[in-house]
Coordinates of C-alpha atoms (C1' of nucleotides) in Angstrom, one line a residue:
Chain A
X1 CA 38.0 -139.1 -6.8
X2 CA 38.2 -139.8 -10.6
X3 CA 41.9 -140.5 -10.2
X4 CA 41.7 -144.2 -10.6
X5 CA 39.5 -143.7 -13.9
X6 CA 41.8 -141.2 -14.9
X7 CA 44.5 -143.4 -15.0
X8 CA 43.0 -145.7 -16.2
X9 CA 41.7 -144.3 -19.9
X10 CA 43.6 -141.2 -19.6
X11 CA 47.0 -143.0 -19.1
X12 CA 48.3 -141.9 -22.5
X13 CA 47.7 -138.3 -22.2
X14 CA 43.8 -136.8 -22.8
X15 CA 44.1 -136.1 -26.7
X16 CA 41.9 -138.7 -27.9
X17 CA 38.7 -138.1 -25.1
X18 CA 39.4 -134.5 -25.8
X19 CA 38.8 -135.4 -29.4
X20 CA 35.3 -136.5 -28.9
X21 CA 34.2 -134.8 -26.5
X22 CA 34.9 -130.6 -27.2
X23 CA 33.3 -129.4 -29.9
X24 CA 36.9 -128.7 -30.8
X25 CA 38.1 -126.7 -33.5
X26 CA 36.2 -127.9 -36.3
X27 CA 39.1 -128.6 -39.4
X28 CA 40.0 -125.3 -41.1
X29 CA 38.2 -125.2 -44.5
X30 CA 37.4 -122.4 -47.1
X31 CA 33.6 -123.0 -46.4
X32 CA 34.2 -122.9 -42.5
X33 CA 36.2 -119.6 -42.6
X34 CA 34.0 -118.0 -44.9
X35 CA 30.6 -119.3 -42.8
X36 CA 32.2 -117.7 -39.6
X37 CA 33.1 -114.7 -41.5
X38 CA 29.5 -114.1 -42.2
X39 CA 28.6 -114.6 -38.6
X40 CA 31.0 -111.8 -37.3
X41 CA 30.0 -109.0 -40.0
X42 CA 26.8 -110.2 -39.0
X43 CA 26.9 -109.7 -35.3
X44 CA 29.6 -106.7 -36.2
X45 CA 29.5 -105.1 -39.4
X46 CA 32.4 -105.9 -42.1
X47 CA 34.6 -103.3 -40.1
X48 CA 35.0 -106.6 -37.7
X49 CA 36.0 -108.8 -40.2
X50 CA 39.9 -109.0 -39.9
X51 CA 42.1 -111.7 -40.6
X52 CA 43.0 -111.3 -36.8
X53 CA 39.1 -111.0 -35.6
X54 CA 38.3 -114.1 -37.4
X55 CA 41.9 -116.0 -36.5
X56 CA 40.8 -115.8 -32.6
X57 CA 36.9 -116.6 -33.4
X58 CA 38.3 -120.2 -34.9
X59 CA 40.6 -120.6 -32.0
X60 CA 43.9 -120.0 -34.5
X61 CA 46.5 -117.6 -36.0
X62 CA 46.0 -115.4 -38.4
X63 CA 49.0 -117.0 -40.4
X64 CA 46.7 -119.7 -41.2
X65 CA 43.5 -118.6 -42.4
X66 CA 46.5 -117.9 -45.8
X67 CA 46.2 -121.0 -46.7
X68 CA 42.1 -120.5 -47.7
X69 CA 42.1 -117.1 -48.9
X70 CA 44.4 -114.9 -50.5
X71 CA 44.2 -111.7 -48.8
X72 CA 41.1 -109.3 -46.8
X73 CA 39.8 -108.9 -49.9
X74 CA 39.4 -111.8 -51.4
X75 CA 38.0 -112.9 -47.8
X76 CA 35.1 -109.7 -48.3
X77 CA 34.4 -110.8 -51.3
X78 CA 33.1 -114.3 -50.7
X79 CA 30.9 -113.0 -48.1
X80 CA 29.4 -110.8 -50.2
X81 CA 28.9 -113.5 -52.8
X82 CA 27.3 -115.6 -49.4
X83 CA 24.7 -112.7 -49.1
X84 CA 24.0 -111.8 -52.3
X85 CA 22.1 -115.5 -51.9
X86 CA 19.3 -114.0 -50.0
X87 CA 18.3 -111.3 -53.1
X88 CA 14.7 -111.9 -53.7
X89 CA 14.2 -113.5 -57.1
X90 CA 11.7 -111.7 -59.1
X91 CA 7.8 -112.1 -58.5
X92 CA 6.0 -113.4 -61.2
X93 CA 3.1 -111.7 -62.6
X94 CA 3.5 -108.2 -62.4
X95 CA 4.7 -105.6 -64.9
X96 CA 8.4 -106.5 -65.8
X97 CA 9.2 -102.8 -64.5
X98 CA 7.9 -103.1 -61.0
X99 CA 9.6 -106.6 -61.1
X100 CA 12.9 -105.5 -62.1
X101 CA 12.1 -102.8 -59.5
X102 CA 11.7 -105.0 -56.9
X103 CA 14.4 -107.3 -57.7
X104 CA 16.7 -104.2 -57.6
X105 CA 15.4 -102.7 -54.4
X106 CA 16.1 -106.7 -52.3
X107 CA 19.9 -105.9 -54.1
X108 CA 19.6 -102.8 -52.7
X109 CA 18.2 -103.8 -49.1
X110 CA 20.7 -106.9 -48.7
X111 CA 23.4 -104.3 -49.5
X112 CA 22.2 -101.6 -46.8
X113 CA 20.9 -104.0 -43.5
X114 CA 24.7 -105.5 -43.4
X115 CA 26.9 -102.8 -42.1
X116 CA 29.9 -101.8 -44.3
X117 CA 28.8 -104.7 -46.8
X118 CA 27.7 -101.7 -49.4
X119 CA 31.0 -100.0 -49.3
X120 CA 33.0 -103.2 -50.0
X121 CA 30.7 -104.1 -53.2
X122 CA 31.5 -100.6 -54.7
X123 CA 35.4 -101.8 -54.8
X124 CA 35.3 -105.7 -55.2
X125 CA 33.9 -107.2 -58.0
X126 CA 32.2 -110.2 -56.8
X127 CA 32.0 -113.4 -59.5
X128 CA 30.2 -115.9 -57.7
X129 CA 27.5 -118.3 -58.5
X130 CA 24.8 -116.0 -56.6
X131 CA 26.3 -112.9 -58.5
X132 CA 25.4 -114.7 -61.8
X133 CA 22.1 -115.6 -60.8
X134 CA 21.4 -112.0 -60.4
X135 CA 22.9 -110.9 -63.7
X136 CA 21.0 -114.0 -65.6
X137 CA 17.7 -112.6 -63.6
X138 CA 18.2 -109.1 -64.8
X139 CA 19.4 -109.8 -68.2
X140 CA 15.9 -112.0 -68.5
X141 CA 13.6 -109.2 -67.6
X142 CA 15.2 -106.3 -69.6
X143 CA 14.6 -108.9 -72.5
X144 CA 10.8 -109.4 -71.2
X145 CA 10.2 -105.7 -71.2
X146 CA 12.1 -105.6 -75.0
X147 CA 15.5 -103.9 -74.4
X148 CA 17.6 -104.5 -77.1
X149 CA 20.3 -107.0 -75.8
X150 CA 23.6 -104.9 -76.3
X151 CA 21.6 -102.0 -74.1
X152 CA 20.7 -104.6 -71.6
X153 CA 24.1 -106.0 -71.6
X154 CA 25.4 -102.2 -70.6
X155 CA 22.8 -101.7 -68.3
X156 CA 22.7 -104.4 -66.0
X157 CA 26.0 -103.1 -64.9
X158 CA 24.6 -99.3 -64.5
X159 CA 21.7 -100.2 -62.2
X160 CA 23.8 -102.2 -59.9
X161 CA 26.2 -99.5 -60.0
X162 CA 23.2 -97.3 -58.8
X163 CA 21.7 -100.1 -56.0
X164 CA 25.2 -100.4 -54.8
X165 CA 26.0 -96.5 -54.1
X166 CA 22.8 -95.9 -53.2
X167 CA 23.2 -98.5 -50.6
X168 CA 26.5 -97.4 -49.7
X169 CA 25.4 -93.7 -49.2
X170 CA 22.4 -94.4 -46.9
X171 CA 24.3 -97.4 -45.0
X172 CA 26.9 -95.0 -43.8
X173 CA 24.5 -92.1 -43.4
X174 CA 22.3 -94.0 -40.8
X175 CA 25.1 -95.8 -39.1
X176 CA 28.3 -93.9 -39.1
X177 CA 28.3 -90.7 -36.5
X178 CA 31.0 -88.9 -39.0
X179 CA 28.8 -89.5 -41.9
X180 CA 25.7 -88.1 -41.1
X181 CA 27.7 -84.7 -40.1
X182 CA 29.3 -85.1 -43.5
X183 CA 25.3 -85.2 -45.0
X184 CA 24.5 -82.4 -42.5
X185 CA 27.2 -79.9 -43.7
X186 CA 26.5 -81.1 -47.3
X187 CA 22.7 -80.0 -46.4
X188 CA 23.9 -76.7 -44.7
X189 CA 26.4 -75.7 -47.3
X190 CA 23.4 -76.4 -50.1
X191 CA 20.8 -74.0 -48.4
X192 CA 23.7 -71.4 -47.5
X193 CA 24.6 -71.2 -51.6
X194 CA 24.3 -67.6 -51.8
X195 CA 21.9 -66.9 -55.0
X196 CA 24.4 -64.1 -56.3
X197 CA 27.6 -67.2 -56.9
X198 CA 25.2 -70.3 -57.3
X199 CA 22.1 -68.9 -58.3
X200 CA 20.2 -72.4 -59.6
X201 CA 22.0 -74.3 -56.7
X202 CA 20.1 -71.4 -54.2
X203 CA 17.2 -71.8 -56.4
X204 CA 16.9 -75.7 -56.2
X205 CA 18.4 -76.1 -52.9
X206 CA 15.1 -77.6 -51.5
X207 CA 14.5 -80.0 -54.3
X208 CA 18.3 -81.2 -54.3
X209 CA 18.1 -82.4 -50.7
X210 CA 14.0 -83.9 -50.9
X211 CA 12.8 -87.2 -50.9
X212 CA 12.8 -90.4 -48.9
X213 CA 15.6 -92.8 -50.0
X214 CA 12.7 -95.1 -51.2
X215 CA 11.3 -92.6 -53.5
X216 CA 14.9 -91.6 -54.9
X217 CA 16.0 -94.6 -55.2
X218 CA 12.4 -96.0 -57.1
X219 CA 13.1 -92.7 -59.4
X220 CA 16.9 -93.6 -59.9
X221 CA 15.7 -97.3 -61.0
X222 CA 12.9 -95.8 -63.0
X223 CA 15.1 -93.1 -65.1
X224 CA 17.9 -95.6 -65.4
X225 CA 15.2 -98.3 -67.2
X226 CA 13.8 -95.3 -69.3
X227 CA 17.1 -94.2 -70.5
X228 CA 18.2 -97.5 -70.9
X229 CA 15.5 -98.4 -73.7
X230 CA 16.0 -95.0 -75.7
X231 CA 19.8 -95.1 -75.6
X232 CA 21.4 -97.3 -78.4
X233 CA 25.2 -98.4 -77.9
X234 CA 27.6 -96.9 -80.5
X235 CA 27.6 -98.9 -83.5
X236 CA 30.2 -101.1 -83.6
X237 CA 29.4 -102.4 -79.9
X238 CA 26.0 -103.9 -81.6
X239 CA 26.7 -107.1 -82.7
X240 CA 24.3 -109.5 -82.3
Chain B
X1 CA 86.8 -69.8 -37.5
X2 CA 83.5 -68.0 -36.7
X3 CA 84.1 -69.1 -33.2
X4 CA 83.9 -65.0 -32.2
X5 CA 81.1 -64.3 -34.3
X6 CA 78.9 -66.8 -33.1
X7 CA 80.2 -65.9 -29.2
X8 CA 78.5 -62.5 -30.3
X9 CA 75.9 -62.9 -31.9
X10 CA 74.5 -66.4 -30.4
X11 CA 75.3 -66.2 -26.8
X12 CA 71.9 -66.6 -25.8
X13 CA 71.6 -69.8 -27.0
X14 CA 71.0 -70.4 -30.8
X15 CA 67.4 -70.6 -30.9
X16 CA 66.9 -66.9 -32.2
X17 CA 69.0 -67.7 -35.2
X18 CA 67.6 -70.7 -36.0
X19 CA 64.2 -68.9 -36.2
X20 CA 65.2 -67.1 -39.1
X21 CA 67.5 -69.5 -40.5
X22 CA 65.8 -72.8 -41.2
X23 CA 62.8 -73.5 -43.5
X24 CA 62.2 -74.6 -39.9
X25 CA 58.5 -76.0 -38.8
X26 CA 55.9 -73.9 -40.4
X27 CA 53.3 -73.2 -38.0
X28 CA 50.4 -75.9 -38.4
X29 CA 47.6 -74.6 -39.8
X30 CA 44.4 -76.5 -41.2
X31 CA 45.6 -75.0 -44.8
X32 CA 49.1 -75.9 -44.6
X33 CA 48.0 -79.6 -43.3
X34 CA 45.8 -80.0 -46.5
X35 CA 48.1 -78.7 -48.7
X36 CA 50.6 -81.8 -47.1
X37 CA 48.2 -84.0 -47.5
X38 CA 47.1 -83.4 -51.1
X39 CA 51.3 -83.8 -51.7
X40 CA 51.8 -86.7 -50.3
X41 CA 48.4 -87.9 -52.3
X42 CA 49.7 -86.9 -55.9
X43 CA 52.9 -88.4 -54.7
X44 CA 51.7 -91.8 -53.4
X45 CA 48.0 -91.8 -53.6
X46 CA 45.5 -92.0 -50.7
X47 CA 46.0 -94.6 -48.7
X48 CA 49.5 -93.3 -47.7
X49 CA 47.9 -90.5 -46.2
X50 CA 47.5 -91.4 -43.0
X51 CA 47.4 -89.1 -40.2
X52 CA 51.0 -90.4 -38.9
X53 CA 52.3 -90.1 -42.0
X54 CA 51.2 -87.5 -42.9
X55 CA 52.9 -85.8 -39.0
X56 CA 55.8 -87.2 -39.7
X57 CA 55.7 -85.3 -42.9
X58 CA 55.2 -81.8 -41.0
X59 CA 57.8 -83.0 -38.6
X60 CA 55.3 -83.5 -35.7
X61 CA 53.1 -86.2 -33.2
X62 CA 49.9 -87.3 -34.8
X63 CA 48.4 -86.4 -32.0
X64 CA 49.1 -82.2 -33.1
X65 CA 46.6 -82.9 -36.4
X66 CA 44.1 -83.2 -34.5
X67 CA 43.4 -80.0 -33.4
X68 CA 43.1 -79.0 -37.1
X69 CA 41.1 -82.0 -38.6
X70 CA 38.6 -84.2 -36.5
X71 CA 39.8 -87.5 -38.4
X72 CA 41.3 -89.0 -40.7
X73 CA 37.3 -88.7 -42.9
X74 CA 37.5 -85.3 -42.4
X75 CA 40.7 -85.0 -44.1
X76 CA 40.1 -87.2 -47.0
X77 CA 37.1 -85.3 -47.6
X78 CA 39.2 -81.9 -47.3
X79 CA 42.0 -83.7 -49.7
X80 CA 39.0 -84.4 -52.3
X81 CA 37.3 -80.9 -52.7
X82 CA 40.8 -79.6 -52.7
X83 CA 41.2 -81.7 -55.8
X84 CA 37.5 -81.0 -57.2
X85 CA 39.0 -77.0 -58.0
X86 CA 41.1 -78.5 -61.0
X87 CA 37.7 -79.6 -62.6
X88 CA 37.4 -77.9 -66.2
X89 CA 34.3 -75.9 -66.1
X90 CA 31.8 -75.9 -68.9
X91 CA 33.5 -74.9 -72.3
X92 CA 30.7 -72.7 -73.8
X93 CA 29.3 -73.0 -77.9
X94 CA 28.8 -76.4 -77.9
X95 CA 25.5 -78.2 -77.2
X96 CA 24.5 -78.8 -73.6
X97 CA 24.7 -82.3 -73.8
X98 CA 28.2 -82.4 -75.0
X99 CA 29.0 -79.8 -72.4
X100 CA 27.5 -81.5 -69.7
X101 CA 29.6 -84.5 -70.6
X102 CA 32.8 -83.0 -70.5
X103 CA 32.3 -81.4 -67.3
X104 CA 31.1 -84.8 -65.8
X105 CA 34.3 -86.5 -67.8
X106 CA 36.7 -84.1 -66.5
X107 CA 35.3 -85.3 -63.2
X108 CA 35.9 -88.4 -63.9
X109 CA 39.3 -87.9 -64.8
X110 CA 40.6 -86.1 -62.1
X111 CA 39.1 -89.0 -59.3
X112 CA 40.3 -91.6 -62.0
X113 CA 44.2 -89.9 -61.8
X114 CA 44.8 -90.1 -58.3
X115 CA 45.1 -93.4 -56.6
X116 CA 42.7 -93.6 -54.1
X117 CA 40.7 -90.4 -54.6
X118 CA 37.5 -92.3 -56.4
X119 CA 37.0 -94.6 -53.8
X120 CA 36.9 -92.6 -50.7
X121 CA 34.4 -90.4 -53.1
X122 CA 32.0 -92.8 -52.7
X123 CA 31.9 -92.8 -49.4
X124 CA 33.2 -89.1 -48.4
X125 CA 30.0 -86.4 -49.3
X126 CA 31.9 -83.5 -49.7
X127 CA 30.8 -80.0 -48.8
X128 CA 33.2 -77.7 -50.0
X129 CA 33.7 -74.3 -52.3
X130 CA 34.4 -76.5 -55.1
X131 CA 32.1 -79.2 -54.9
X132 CA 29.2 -76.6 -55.0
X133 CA 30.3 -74.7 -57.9
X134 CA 30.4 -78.5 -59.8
X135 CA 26.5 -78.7 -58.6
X136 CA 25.9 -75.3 -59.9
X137 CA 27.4 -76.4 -63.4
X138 CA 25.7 -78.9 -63.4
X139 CA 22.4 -77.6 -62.3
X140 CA 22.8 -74.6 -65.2
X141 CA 23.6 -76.9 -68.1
X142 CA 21.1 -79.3 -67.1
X143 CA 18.6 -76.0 -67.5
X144 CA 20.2 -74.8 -70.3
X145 CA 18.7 -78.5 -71.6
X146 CA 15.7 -77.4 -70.5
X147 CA 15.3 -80.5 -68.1
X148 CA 12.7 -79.4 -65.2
X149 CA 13.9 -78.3 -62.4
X150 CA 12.8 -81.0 -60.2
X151 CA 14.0 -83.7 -62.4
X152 CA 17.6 -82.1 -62.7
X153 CA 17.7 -81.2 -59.0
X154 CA 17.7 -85.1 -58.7
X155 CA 19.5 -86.1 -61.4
X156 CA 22.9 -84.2 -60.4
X157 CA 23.3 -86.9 -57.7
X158 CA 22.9 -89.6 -60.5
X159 CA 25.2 -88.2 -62.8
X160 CA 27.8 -87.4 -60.0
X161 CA 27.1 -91.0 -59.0
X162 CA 27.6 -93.0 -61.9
X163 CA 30.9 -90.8 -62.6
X164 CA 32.6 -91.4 -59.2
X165 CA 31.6 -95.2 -59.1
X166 CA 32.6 -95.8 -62.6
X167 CA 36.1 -93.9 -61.8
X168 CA 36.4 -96.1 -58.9
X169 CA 35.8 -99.2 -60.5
X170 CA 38.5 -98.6 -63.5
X171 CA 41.3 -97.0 -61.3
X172 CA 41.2 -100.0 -58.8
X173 CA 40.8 -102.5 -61.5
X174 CA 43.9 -100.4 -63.5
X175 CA 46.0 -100.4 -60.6
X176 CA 45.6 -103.1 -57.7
X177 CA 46.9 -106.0 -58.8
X178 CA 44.4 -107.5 -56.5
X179 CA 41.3 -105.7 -58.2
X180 CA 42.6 -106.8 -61.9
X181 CA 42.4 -110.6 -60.7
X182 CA 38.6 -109.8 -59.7
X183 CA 38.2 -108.5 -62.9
X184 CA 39.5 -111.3 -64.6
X185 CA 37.7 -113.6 -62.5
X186 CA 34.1 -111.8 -63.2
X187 CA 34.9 -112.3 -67.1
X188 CA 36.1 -115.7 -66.7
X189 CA 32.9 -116.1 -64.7
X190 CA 30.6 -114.9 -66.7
X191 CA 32.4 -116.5 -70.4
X192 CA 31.5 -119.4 -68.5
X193 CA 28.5 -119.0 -68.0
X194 CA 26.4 -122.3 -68.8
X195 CA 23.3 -122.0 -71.1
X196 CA 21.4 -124.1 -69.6
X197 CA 21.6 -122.6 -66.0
X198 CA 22.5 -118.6 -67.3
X199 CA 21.1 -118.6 -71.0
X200 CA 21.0 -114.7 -71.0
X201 CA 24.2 -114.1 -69.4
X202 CA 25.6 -117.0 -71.8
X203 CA 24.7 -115.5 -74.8
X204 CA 25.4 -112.2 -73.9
X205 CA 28.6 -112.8 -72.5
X206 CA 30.4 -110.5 -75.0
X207 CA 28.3 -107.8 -74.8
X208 CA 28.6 -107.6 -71.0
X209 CA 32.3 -107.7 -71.1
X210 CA 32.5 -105.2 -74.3
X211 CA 33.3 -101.5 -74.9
X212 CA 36.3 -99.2 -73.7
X213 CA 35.8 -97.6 -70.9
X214 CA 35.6 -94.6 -72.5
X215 CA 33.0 -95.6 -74.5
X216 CA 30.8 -97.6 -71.6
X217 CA 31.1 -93.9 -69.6
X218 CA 29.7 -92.2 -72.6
X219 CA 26.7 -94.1 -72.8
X220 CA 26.2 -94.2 -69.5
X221 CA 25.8 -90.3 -69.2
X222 CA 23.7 -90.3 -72.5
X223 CA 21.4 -92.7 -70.4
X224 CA 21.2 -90.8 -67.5
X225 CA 20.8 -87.6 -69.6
X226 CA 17.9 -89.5 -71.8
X227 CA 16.5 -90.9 -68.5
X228 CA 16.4 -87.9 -66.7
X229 CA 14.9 -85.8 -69.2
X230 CA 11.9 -88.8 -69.7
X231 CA 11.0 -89.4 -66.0
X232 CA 9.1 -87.3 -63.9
X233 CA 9.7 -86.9 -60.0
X234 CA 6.9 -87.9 -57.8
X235 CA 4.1 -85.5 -57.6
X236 CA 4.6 -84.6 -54.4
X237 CA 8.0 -83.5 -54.8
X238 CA 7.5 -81.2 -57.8
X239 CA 6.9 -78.1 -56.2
X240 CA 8.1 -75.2 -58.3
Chain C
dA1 C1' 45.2 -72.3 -26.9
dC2 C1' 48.2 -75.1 -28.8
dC3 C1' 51.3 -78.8 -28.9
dT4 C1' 53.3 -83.2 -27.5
dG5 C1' 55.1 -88.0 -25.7
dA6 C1' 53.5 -91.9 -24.7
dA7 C1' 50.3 -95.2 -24.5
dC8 C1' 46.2 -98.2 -25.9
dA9 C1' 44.2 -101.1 -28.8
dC10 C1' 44.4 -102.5 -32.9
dC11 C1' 45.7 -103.8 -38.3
dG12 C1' 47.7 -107.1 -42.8
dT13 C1' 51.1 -110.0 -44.2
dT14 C1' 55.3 -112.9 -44.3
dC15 C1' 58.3 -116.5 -43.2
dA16 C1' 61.0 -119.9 -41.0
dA17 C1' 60.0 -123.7 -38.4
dG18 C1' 57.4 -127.4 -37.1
dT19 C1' 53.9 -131.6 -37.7
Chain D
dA1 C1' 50.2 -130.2 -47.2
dC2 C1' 48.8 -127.8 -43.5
dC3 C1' 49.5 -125.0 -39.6
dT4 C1' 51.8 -121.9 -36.4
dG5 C1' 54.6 -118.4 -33.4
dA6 C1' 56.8 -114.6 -33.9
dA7 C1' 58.0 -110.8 -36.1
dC8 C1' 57.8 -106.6 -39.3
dA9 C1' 55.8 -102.6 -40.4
dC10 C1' 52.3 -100.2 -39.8
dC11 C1' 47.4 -97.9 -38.2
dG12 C1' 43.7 -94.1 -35.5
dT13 C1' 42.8 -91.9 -31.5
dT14 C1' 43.1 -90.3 -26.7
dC15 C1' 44.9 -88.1 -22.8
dA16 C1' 47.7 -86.2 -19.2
dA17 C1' 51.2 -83.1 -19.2
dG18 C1' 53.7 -79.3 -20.7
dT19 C1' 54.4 -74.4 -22.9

DNA sequence: ACCTGAACACCGTTCAAGT
DNA sequence: ACCTGAACACCGTTCAAGT
């Protein structure tokens, strides 16, 4: 029926009707790659997010995506950089604690509701603009709360370090069938510590395995900050 | 020549001979895989033990291992207590804080010298003889200290934290090529750091990227040790 | 019970060749 | 310059079949 028209517009093959009308593989870019990156750890977890995974999801080879990104983990890295744009900037008004709390704890959350994103930011060290933003935001309120700059400058890096295992730990815990038998034999070889070998471990074993996350992780953030303002840098570190 | 000897002796085939004769296939046990597995670790770090490799090694199928180790987690995690037994236990006469920190540095040490170890430490919570004992060490000097109970019985996980992350971070950034280029791009990052947009992070910027190491891992047990000792656990939790 | 061959369903990365 | 097919060198895990 449409043979005539056919012929007629399509006479020199269908590339350029096809080129309007698909949505068509949108150009390769960095920003592209990355963007449908996010959307399969997303939907999937970072677990899904393979150079083959993604190659398929933008209708190409995995030979290509080369060209935008150096390897898998250059490739995790920017989409943890992506992410790290939806930390909650700090609330004004409150005590600088509970807002360097709080800041912490969106780190934290970000971190632990994108499956396997917690494990890959204990490994690569992301340098992107929103990992900046973060640093800049926690540097300001250690200095609104008084922390002497060189033990701010340290201890920026020791409460991420904290968020970011802390995230790790619980992320795999819920999620990971292995892992919460790992956290279950931790739990059972704690309360079987016979008091004659480990007698404080048989003593404590309660108050070693206790707490919600949310309170550990508030006392974590809490003891860090404390020992963070009562613990000068050696000497020669302290230049400013 | 010992064409009659062999008529005698291996007539029935040479299979009983070779029983006694060849280093021959050691029976698999669970031990004897570990002990494999921590070999091929020393010898090649982590990631080259794999449960293939790590068959071919015991001249077997993969599929034998796994009547001895549920997966490949399971192994890691049996690799790393393994590893935890060469951790130097508490020298006595000195103070408590600078025994604590030599235990938790000779922790360090021994996830920081074999490729790999650190990282799947993060993720991995062990369960074993040795990781115990480390707790109980812990958990006594930490008295000693006379840090409440409560308070320590959280503040093992901290320390133990901040160790394995930190060991992580410096044996992937000392020994992936891939992980010194995100090391160098953080510091590029953050020397570039405008003042207008970052004026914290700008005029910081040496301070952040200071200190050896060594030094940054001192102060960040200090800091945990100060913190811990200043900040009480909820109320709720301090039942003792 | 223990062990295995073979298969299933994947990986990252490179490279010569094409456009 | 950008993109690709095809290959290389691997993975973990399962399962039916053998001993």
């Amino acid at each position: 029926m449409t043979a005539h028209s056919d012929a007629h517009s399509g006479a020199r093959s269908g590339t350029p009707r096809s080129r309007r009308e698909r949505p068509a593989k949108p150009a390769l870019t960095r920003a592209g790659i990355v963007a449908a990156a996010v959307e399969i750890m997303s939907a999937e977890g970072l677990g899904k997010v393979t150079m083959r995974r993604l190659a398929q999801q933008l209708d190409t080879g995995p030979a290509s995506l080369y060209v935008y990104v150096r390897n898998t983990a250059e490739l995790h890295a920017a989409i943890l950089d992506e992410l790290l744009g939806t930390v909650e900037a700090a609330p004004a008004g409150d005590d600088w604690r509970e807002r360097l709390e709080k800041v912490l704890t969106s780190y934290t959350d970000v971190l632990f509701s994108h499956r396997g994103l917690a494990q890959s930011a204990l490994v690569a060290r992301p340098s992107g603009p929103h990992y900046l933003r973060l640093l800049e935001t926690l540097l300001a309120l250690l200095d609104e709360g008084g922390v002497p700059p060189g033990q701010a400058a340290w201890g920026i890096d020791l409460l991420l370090q904290c968020a970011t295992a802390t995230a790790a730990e619980h992320a795999t815990r819920d999620r990971d069938a292995g892992a919460q038998d790992d956290w279950d034999g931790l739990s059972a070889a704690v309360r079987g510590a016979s008091g004659q070998t480990h007698p404080r471990l048989a003593g404590l074993a309660d108050e070693v395995l206790s707490g919600e996350p949310e309170a550990r992780l508030s006392w974590g953030f809490r003891t860090l900050i404390n020992g963070i303002l009562h613990t000068p840098v050696p000497a020669d570190e302290a230049q400013d």
